[in-house]
XYZ file of C-alpha atoms in Angstrom:
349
model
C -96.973 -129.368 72.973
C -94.907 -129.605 69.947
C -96.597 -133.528 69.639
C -100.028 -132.266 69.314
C -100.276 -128.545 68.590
C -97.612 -127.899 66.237
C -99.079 -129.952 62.689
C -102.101 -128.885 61.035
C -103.719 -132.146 61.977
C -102.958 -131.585 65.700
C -104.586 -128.291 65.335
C -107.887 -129.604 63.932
C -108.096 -132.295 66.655
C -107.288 -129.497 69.226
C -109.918 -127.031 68.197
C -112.374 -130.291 68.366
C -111.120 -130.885 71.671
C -111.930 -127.853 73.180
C -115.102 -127.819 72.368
C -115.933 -130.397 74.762
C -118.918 -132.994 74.052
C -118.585 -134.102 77.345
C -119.659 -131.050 78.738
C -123.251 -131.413 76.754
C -123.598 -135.069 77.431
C -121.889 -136.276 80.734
C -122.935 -139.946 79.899
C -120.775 -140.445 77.037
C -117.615 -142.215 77.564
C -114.467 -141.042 76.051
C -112.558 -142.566 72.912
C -110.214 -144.533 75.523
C -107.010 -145.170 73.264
C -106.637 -142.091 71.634
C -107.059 -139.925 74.554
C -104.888 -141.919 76.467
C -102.091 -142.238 73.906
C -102.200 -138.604 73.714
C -102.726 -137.930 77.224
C -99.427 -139.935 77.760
C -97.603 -138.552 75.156
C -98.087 -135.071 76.958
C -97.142 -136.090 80.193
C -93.540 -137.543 79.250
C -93.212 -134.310 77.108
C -93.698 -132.291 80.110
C -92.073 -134.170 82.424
C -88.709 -133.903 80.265
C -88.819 -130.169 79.548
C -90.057 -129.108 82.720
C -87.807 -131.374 84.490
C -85.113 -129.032 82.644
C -86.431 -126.030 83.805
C -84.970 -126.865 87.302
C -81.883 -126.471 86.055
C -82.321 -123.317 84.022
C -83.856 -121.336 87.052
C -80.604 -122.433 89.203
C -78.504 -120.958 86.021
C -80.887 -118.158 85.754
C -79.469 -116.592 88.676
C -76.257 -116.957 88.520
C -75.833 -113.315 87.071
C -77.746 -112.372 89.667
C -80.448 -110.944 88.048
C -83.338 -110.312 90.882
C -86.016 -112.968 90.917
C -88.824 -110.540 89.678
C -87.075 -109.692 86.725
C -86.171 -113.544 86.127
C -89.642 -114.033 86.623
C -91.132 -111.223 84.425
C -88.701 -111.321 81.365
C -89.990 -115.246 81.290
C -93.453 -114.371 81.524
C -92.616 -111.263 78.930
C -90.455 -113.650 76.180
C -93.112 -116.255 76.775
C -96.700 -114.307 76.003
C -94.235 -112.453 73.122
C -93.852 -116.109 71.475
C -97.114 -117.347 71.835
C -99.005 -113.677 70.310
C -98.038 -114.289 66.438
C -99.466 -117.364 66.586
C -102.863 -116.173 68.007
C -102.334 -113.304 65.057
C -101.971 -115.949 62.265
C -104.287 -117.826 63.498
C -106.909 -114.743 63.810
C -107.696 -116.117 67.209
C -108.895 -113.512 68.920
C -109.544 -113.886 73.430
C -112.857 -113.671 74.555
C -113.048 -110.917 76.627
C -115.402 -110.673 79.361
C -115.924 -109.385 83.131
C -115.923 -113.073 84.124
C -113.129 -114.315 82.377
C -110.832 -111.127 82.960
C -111.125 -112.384 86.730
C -110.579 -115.811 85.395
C -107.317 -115.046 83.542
C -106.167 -112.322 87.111
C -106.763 -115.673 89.200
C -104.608 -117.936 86.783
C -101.891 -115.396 86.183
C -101.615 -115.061 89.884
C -101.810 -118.653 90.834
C -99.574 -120.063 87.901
C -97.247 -117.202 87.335
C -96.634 -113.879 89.663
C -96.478 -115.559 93.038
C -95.601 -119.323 92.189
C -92.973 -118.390 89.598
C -91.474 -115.055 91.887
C -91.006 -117.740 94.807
C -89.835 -120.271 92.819
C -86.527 -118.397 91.273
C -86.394 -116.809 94.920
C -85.695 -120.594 96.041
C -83.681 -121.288 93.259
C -80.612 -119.471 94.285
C -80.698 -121.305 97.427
C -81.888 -124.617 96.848
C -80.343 -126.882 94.507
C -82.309 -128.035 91.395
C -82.745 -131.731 92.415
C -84.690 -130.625 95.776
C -86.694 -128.122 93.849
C -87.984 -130.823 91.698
C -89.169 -133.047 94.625
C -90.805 -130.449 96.036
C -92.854 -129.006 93.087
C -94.030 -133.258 93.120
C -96.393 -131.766 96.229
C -98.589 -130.276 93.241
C -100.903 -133.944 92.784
C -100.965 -134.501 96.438
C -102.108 -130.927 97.235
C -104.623 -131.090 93.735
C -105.969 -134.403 95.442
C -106.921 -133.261 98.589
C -108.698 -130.412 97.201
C -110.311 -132.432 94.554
C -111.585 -134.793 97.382
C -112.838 -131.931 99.715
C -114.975 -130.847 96.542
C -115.908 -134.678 95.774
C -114.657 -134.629 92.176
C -111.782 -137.284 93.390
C -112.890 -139.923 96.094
C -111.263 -140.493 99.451
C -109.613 -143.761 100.632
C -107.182 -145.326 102.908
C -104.705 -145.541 100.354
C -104.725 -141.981 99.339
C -104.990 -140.920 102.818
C -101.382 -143.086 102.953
C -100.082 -141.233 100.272
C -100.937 -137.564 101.299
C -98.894 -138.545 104.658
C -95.750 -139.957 102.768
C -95.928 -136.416 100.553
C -95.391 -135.037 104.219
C -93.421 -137.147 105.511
C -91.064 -136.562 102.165
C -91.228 -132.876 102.593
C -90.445 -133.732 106.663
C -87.274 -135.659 105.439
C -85.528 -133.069 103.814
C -86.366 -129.772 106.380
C -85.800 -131.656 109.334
C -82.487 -133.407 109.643
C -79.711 -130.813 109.753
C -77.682 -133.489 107.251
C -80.374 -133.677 104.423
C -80.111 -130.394 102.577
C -76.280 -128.945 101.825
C -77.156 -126.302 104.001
C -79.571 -126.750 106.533
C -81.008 -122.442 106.201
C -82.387 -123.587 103.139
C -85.055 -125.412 104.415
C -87.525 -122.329 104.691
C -87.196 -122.348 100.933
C -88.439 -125.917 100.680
C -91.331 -124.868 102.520
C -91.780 -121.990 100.275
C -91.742 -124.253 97.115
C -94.797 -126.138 99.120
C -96.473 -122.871 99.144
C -95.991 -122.262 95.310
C -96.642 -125.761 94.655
C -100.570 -124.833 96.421
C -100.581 -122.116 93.511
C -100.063 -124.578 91.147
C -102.353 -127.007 92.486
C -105.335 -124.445 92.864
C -104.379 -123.058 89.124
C -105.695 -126.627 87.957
C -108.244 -126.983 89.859
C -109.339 -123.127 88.410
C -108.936 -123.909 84.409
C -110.684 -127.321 84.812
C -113.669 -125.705 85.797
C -113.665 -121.980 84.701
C -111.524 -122.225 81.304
C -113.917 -120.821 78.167
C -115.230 -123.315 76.066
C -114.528 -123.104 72.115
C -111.275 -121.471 73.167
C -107.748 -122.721 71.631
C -105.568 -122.701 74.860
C -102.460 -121.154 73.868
C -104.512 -118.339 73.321
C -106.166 -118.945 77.072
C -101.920 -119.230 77.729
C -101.254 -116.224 75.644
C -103.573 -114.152 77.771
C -103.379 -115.695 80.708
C -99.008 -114.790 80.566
C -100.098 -111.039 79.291
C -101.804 -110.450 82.440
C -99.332 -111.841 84.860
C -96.749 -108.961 82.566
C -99.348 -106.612 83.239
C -99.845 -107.225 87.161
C -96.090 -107.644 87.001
C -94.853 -104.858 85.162
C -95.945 -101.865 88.162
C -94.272 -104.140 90.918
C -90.580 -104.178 89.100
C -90.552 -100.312 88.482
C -91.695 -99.773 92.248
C -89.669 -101.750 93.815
C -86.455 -100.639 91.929
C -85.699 -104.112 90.053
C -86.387 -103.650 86.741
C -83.446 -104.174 84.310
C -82.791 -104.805 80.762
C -81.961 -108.246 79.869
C -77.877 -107.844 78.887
C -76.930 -107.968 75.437
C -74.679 -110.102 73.874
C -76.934 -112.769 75.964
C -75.055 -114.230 79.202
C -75.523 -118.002 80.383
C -78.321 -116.789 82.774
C -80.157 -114.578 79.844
C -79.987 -117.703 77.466
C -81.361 -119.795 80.456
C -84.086 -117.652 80.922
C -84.595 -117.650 76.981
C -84.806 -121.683 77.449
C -87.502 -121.106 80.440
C -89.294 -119.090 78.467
C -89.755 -121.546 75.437
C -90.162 -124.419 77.659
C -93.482 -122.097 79.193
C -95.024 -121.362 76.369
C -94.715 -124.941 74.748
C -95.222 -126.897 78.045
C -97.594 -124.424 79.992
C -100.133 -124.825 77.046
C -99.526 -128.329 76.774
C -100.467 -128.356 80.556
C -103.779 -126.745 80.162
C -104.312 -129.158 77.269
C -103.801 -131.964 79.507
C -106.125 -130.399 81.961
C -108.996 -130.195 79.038
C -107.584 -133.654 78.053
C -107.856 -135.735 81.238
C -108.686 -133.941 84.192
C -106.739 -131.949 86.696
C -105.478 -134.926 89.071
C -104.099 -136.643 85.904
C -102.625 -133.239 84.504
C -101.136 -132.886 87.960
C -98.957 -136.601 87.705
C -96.537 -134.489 85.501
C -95.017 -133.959 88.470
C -93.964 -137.514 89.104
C -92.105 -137.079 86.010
C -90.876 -134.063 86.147
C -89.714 -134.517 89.683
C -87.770 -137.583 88.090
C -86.033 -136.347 85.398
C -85.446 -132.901 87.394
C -83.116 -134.414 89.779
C -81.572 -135.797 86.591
C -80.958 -132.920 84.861
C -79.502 -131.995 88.060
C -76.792 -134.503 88.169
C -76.441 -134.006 84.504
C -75.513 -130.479 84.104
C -74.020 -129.479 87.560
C -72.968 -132.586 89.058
C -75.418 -132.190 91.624
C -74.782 -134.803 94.830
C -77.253 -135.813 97.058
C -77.296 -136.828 100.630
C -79.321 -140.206 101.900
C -82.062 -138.289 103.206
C -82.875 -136.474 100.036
C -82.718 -139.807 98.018
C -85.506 -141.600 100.706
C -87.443 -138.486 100.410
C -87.597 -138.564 96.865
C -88.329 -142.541 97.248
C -91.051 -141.585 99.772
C -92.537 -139.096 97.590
C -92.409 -141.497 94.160
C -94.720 -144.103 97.010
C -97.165 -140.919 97.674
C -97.755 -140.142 94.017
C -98.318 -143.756 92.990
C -101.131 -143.911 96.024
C -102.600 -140.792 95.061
C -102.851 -141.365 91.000
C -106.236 -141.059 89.627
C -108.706 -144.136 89.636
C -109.096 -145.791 86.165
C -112.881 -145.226 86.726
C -112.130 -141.134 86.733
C -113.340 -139.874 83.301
C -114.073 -136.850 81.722
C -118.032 -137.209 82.269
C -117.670 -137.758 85.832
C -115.420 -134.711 86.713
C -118.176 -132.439 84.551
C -121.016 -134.266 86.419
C -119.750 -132.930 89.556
C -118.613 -129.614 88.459
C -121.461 -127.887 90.172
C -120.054 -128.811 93.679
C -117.029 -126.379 92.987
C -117.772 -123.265 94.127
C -117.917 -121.062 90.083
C -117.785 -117.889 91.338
C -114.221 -118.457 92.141
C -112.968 -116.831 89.104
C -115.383 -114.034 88.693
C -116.299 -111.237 91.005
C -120.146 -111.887 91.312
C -119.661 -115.271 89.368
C -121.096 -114.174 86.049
C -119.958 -116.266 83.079
């Protein structure tokens, strides 16, 4: 986010953003270069650092700190760096009934359960294979997109949902693919978190507040998942104090903790930016440059089966990318065929 949100110039041009003209006149058609210069500049950003993370939540729990506590200190470190700069910015969160469900829902589906499974995994599952299987996130975005008719259904997309399965089916079922075959629950449990993720999106494209900078909507949204967090860790006995002078795993988590409050606001920028199947094609980086990172830092080796399935699952994202004719306009055109009381409790706004 560091590209956009981090000069005074990118600030200006982000406040403009969020308030969204689109949203007041559907027919216009969006500055084409700019947005997708920028839009691209985010998604290799993203892809990059979150491609990292990978590797940080496999060193994260080394130490064997419990997952929770992973999970919460990241969340905690994260919503700590983003508050000053809500402070200096006097920015303060709209709070209302509707959006306190709206920021519950996103703190559940993009942090507590999502980010709990996913360091669960990553003591099991080597970083390379997590990265392929967060790449579900477009594929699973798509198909709810298309049930809700904001993305359109064809043969080819229909192709490339089946080769996300049939990558996900290439490293569970041979015994050879993973290094050892009794990880291949966890897999399946990434595909789980990776619906989180997927109905996260689909959540802030539609229900995010207008006029609102969105590392503030971040800086809330990683508040609450501390706050929904915080009662589970004492109750179930694994709260712990990060150790002090920091260990490989606590400067890991530091590192995961950076990368979500730079890239997890860049990500709901994106979202504003382009829509939430574009936003979601930072996995096809990400998944890329995760199995990198991988190979780079712990010499990770991979058997045949897990290179075809991450072959497979490069084919499903390219079928399923977004169609040139998806703008801005259009998704806000058809906003009123997702259901908005999703977020709120009698869907008040």
């Amino acid at each position: 986010m560091r590209l956009i949100a981090n000069t005074t110039q990118g600030l200006a041009y982000q406040r403009q953003q969020m308030v969204d003209p689109y949203l007041r006149h559907p027919t216009l058609v969006p500055p084409p270069r700019a947005k997708r210069l920028g839009s691209l500049l985010i998604l290799l950003f993203l892809g990059i650092v979150w491609g990292l993370s990978f590797s940080l939540a496999r060193m994260a729990t080394e130490s064997g700190i419990h997952p929770l506590m992973i999970n919460y200190w990241s969340c905690l470190i994260g919503a700590s760096l983003l508050s000053p700069y809500c402070l200096f910015t006097k920015q303060i969160p709209p709070i209302t009934r509707s959006l306190i469900g709206f920021y519950f829902i996103c703190a559940l589906l993009g942090s507590v359960v999502p980010g709990t499974v996913y360091f669960y995994a990553a003591a099991h599952v080597s970083a390379g294979v997590l990265s392929i299987t967060i790449a579900t996130v477009p594929l699973l975005t798509f198909i709810a997109a298309a049930i809700f008719r904001i993305e359109t259904l064809s043969y080819k997309r229909i192709l490339g949902i089946l080769c996300g399965i049939s990558s996900i089916g290439l490293l569970v079922l041979p015994d050879s693919s993973l290094p050892d075959p009794k990880a291949a629950p966890w897999v399946i449990m990434m595909v789980l978190a990776a619906a989180c993720y997927a109905a996260e999106g689909l959540v802030i494209a539609t229900r995010a507040p207008p006029r609102v900078n969105v590392f503030v909507v971040v800086t809330v949204v990683l508040i609450t998942a501390v706050i929904v967090m915080t009662p589970i860790v004492w109750l179930t006995g694994t709260f712990e104090v990060m150790p002090w002078p920091f260990s490989r795993s606590s400067w890991a988590i530091l590192g995961m903790s950076v990368i979500m409050a730079t890239a997890y606001g860049a990500f709901y920028y994106l979202i504003v930016l382009a829509g939430p199947v574009y936003a979601s094609q930072t996995a096809y980086l990400i998944t890329l440059s995760g199995v990198l990172w991988g190979i780079l830092i712990y010499d990770e080796t991979h058997s045949a089966w897990t290179w075809v399935s991450l072959a497979v699952m490069m084919i499903a994202l390219t079928l399923v990318k977004p169609q040139e004719a998806t703008h801005q306009g259009q998704r806000y055109q058809n906003k009123g065929k997702i259901p908005v009381t999703l977020p709120g409790t009698n869907g008040e706004s």
